[in-house]
């Protein structure tokens, strides 16, 4: 089954037909070029799934109307009105989104539009699965393939949930060191120390900084699902990742990520004064860290 997990039923005749058209290029009325990859495709299929291609396939879309000012620079790339060709600048790396798109992410977008179940399995061998899912999501957002985005979100959640540390740290409660929270005593925990930045040298965690940068550098602020998934995973499953020079650099270079983390920490550890949950006994917020539990005055 593909990572996307949507096309799990046996293919019906229409899907088989679409897959055949994708492979053969028969009856193609549009060419999409990205680097050395040439895709002979069909406007009816691409334009019905992608708002971006729907606009690109209108010859005058960049001369009049709301696209005149904001998209006129893209008109130089689109020869569709004259030659039925769309040229997309190719980027060498999936991270280099400023110079263009990775040819394999464009292939993934087109394959999804044709219903190919393996659309998400063409990533470079050197790119971890989670990072490739993020790269495809960025492409799906750019080309406005909304169903593909929802499909990738589900795959991203499963991939994150399956990330396990091959060298988990042990957590042991000390017998003689307790922290006071309200009228309760709670054991303090000692963690086996992890050398600085060792976490990001181990699979599968090495891709996390790249995933964060991809999402925060390329997605609009309101597109938050994958961003929040990564944040929750970091805070709940791998908080030790935060105590690294690598993460310091990520926080510095992605201020929106730092702001989102601050908000999530506030919501989790700094409840409002009228919050009567156990974590806010006597109306006083309690700040919990992986190393100890103390009231935060």
Coordinates of C-alpha atoms in Angstrom, one line a residue:
X1 CA 0.0 0.0 0.0
X2 CA 1.3 3.5 -0.8
X3 CA 2.3 5.8 2.1
X4 CA -0.7 7.9 1.2
X5 CA -3.1 5.2 2.1
X6 CA -6.1 6.4 0.1
X7 CA -6.1 4.1 -2.9
X8 CA -6.5 0.8 -0.9
X9 CA -9.4 -0.7 -2.9
X10 CA -8.9 -2.6 -6.1
X11 CA -8.7 -0.2 -9.1
X12 CA -11.9 0.2 -11.0
X13 CA -12.0 0.4 -14.7
X14 CA -11.8 4.2 -14.8
X15 CA -8.7 4.3 -12.6
X16 CA -7.1 1.7 -14.7
X17 CA -7.9 3.8 -17.8
X18 CA -6.4 6.9 -16.1
X19 CA -3.3 5.0 -15.2
X20 CA -2.9 3.9 -18.7
X21 CA -3.3 7.4 -20.1
X22 CA -0.7 8.6 -17.6
X23 CA 1.8 5.9 -18.7
X24 CA 1.2 6.2 -22.5
X25 CA 0.5 9.8 -22.9
X26 CA -2.1 9.0 -25.6
X27 CA -4.4 11.9 -26.5
X28 CA -2.3 14.3 -24.6
X29 CA -3.1 18.0 -25.1
X30 CA -0.6 19.5 -22.7
X31 CA 3.1 19.0 -21.9
X32 CA 4.6 19.8 -18.5
X33 CA 8.4 20.1 -18.4
X34 CA 10.5 20.1 -15.2
X35 CA 14.2 19.6 -15.7
X36 CA 14.8 16.5 -17.8
X37 CA 11.3 15.1 -17.1
X38 CA 8.7 15.6 -19.7
X39 CA 5.1 14.7 -18.9
X40 CA 2.5 14.4 -21.6
X41 CA -0.7 15.0 -19.8
X42 CA -4.3 16.0 -20.3
X43 CA -5.8 19.3 -19.3
X44 CA -9.2 17.8 -18.3
X45 CA -7.4 15.7 -15.7
X46 CA -4.9 18.2 -14.3
X47 CA -7.2 21.2 -14.3
X48 CA -10.0 19.2 -12.5
X49 CA -7.6 18.4 -9.6
X50 CA -5.3 21.5 -9.5
X51 CA -6.4 25.1 -9.3
X52 CA -2.9 26.1 -10.3
X53 CA -3.0 24.3 -13.6
X54 CA -6.6 25.4 -14.2
X55 CA -5.2 29.0 -14.2
X56 CA -2.1 28.1 -16.1
X57 CA -4.1 26.6 -18.9
X58 CA -6.0 29.8 -19.6
X59 CA -4.1 31.7 -22.2
X60 CA -5.1 35.2 -21.0
X61 CA -5.1 34.4 -17.3
X62 CA -2.0 36.5 -16.8
X63 CA -3.0 39.5 -18.9
X64 CA -6.3 40.5 -17.3
X65 CA -8.2 40.1 -14.1
X66 CA -7.0 39.4 -10.6
X67 CA -3.9 37.5 -11.8
X68 CA -2.5 40.4 -13.9
X69 CA -0.4 41.9 -11.1
X70 CA 0.4 39.0 -8.8
X71 CA 1.1 36.3 -11.3
X72 CA 2.3 38.3 -14.4
X73 CA 5.9 37.2 -13.7
X74 CA 4.9 33.6 -14.1
X75 CA 3.5 34.2 -17.6
X76 CA 7.0 33.9 -19.0
X77 CA 7.0 30.3 -17.8
X78 CA 3.7 29.4 -19.3
X79 CA 3.6 28.9 -23.1
X80 CA 0.3 27.0 -22.9
X81 CA -1.6 29.6 -24.8
X82 CA 0.7 29.3 -27.7
X83 CA 2.5 25.9 -27.5
X84 CA 0.5 23.9 -25.0
X85 CA 3.6 23.7 -22.9
X86 CA 4.2 24.5 -19.2
X87 CA 7.8 24.9 -18.2
X88 CA 8.5 24.6 -14.4
X89 CA 12.0 25.5 -13.3
X90 CA 13.8 22.5 -11.8
X91 CA 15.6 22.6 -8.4
X92 CA 18.5 20.3 -7.7
X93 CA 17.3 19.7 -4.1
X94 CA 13.8 19.3 -2.7
X95 CA 14.9 21.9 -0.1
X96 CA 15.8 24.5 -2.7
X97 CA 12.3 25.7 -3.3
X98 CA 13.4 29.3 -4.1
X99 CA 14.9 28.2 -7.5
X100 CA 12.1 25.9 -8.6
X101 CA 10.7 22.5 -7.8
X102 CA 12.3 19.1 -7.6
X103 CA 11.3 17.1 -10.7
X104 CA 10.1 14.2 -8.5
X105 CA 7.7 16.4 -6.5
X106 CA 6.1 17.5 -9.8
X107 CA 5.9 13.9 -10.9
X108 CA 4.2 13.1 -7.6
X109 CA 1.6 15.9 -8.1
X110 CA 0.8 14.7 -11.6
X111 CA 0.7 11.0 -10.6
X112 CA -1.7 11.9 -7.8
X113 CA -4.0 13.7 -10.2
X114 CA -4.1 10.5 -12.3
X115 CA -4.9 8.4 -9.3
X116 CA -1.7 6.4 -9.2
X117 CA -1.4 4.7 -5.8
X118 CA 2.4 4.9 -5.9
X119 CA 2.5 8.7 -6.4
X120 CA 4.3 9.1 -3.0
X121 CA 7.1 6.5 -3.5
X122 CA 9.4 8.3 -6.0
X123 CA 11.5 10.2 -3.5
X124 CA 15.3 10.2 -3.8
X125 CA 16.8 7.3 -1.8
X126 CA 18.8 9.7 0.3
X127 CA 15.8 11.6 1.5
X128 CA 14.0 10.2 4.6
X129 CA 10.3 9.3 4.2
X130 CA 9.1 12.1 6.6
X131 CA 11.0 14.8 4.8
X132 CA 9.8 13.6 1.4
X133 CA 6.2 13.7 2.6
X134 CA 6.8 17.3 3.7
X135 CA 8.3 18.2 0.4
X136 CA 5.4 16.7 -1.5
X137 CA 3.0 18.6 0.8
X138 CA 4.7 21.8 -0.1
X139 CA 4.4 21.0 -3.8
X140 CA 0.7 20.1 -3.3
X141 CA 0.1 23.4 -1.6
X142 CA 1.9 25.3 -4.3
X143 CA -0.1 23.6 -7.1
X144 CA -3.3 23.7 -5.1
X145 CA -4.1 20.0 -5.2
X146 CA -6.2 19.9 -2.0
X147 CA -7.0 16.2 -2.0
X148 CA -3.3 15.4 -2.2
X149 CA -2.7 17.6 0.9
X150 CA -5.2 15.8 3.0
X151 CA -3.8 12.4 1.8
X152 CA -0.3 13.5 2.8
X153 CA -1.3 14.8 6.2
X154 CA -2.6 11.3 7.1
X155 CA 0.6 9.7 5.9
X156 CA 2.7 12.3 7.8
X157 CA 0.9 11.5 11.1
X158 CA 1.5 7.8 10.7
X159 CA 5.1 8.3 9.8
X160 CA 5.7 10.5 12.9
X161 CA 3.9 8.0 15.1
X162 CA 6.2 5.3 13.9
X163 CA 9.4 7.1 14.6
X164 CA 11.2 5.3 17.4
X165 CA 14.5 5.9 19.0
X166 CA 16.9 3.0 18.5
X167 CA 18.8 4.2 21.7
X168 CA 16.0 5.4 24.1
X169 CA 17.1 7.1 27.2
X170 CA 16.1 5.6 30.5
X171 CA 14.2 7.6 33.0
X172 CA 14.6 6.7 36.7
X173 CA 12.8 8.4 39.7
X174 CA 15.2 9.1 42.5
X175 CA 14.3 7.9 46.0
X176 CA 15.5 10.9 47.9
X177 CA 14.7 13.9 45.7
X178 CA 11.1 15.0 45.3
X179 CA 9.5 18.1 44.0
X180 CA 6.5 19.7 45.7
X181 CA 3.5 20.6 43.6
X182 CA 0.7 22.1 45.7
X183 CA 0.0 19.6 48.5
X184 CA 1.4 16.7 46.6
X185 CA 4.9 15.3 46.2
X186 CA 6.0 14.1 42.8
X187 CA 9.3 12.2 42.1
X188 CA 11.9 14.0 40.2
X189 CA 13.4 12.2 37.2
X190 CA 17.0 11.8 36.2
X191 CA 17.7 11.1 32.6
X192 CA 20.7 9.4 31.2
X193 CA 22.7 12.2 29.6
X194 CA 22.7 12.5 25.8
X195 CA 25.8 14.1 24.2
X196 CA 24.9 17.5 22.6
X197 CA 23.3 17.0 19.1
X198 CA 23.8 13.2 19.2
X199 CA 20.0 12.9 18.8
X200 CA 20.1 14.5 15.3
X201 CA 22.9 12.2 14.2
X202 CA 20.7 9.2 14.6
X203 CA 18.0 7.9 12.2
X204 CA 15.1 8.7 12.1
X205 CA 15.5 12.0 13.9
X206 CA 18.2 13.5 11.6
X207 CA 15.4 14.7 9.2
X208 CA 13.5 16.8 11.8
X209 CA 15.4 20.1 11.3
X210 CA 14.9 19.8 7.5
X211 CA 11.2 19.0 7.9
X212 CA 10.6 22.0 10.1
X213 CA 12.5 24.4 7.7
X214 CA 10.6 23.0 4.7
X215 CA 7.2 23.5 6.4
X216 CA 7.9 26.9 7.9
X217 CA 9.7 28.4 4.9
X218 CA 7.2 27.4 2.3
X219 CA 3.7 27.2 3.7
X220 CA 1.4 30.1 4.6
X221 CA 0.9 30.9 8.2
X222 CA -2.6 29.5 8.3
X223 CA -1.5 26.1 7.0
X224 CA -0.8 24.6 10.4
X225 CA -1.7 20.9 10.6
X226 CA 1.8 19.4 9.8
X227 CA 3.5 22.2 11.7
X228 CA 1.5 21.4 14.9
X229 CA 2.1 17.7 14.4
X230 CA 5.9 18.2 14.4
X231 CA 5.7 20.5 17.4
X232 CA 3.5 18.1 19.4
X233 CA 5.8 15.2 18.6
X234 CA 8.9 17.2 19.7
X235 CA 7.3 18.3 23.0
X236 CA 5.6 15.0 23.9
X237 CA 7.8 12.3 22.4
X238 CA 11.3 13.8 22.0
X239 CA 11.8 16.9 24.2
X240 CA 15.5 16.1 24.4
X241 CA 15.8 17.2 20.8
X242 CA 15.1 20.8 22.0
X243 CA 18.4 20.9 24.0
X244 CA 20.7 20.9 21.0
X245 CA 22.7 23.4 19.0
X246 CA 20.9 22.2 15.9
X247 CA 17.5 23.1 17.3
X248 CA 18.9 26.4 18.5
X249 CA 19.8 27.2 14.9
X250 CA 16.3 26.0 13.7
X251 CA 14.6 28.3 16.2
X252 CA 16.8 31.2 15.2
X253 CA 16.3 30.8 11.4
X254 CA 12.5 30.1 11.7
X255 CA 11.0 32.7 14.0
X256 CA 7.4 31.5 13.2
X257 CA 8.4 28.0 14.5
X258 CA 9.8 29.6 17.7
X259 CA 6.6 31.6 18.2
X260 CA 4.5 28.5 17.7
X261 CA 6.5 26.6 20.2
X262 CA 6.2 29.4 22.7
X263 CA 2.5 29.4 22.3
X264 CA 2.2 25.7 22.6
X265 CA 4.4 25.7 25.8
X266 CA 2.2 28.5 27.2
X267 CA -1.0 26.6 26.6
X268 CA 0.4 23.4 28.1
X269 CA 2.3 24.7 31.1
X270 CA 0.8 28.1 31.9
X271 CA -3.0 27.6 32.3
X272 CA -5.1 30.6 33.0
X273 CA -5.9 31.6 36.6
X274 CA -9.4 30.2 36.4
X275 CA -8.2 26.8 35.2
X276 CA -9.0 24.3 38.0
X277 CA -7.0 21.4 36.5
X278 CA -4.6 19.4 38.7
X279 CA -1.7 21.1 37.0
X280 CA -2.9 24.5 38.3
X281 CA -3.5 23.7 41.9
X282 CA -4.2 26.7 44.1
X283 CA -4.4 28.8 40.9
X284 CA -0.6 28.8 40.5
X285 CA 0.8 27.7 37.1
X286 CA 3.2 24.8 37.3
X287 CA 6.1 24.5 34.9
X288 CA 7.2 20.9 34.2
X289 CA 10.4 20.0 32.4
X290 CA 11.8 16.6 31.5
X291 CA 14.3 16.9 34.4
X292 CA 12.3 18.2 37.3
X293 CA 9.0 19.4 38.5
X294 CA 8.9 22.8 40.4
X295 CA 6.3 25.5 40.8
X296 CA 6.9 28.4 38.4
X297 CA 6.6 31.7 40.4

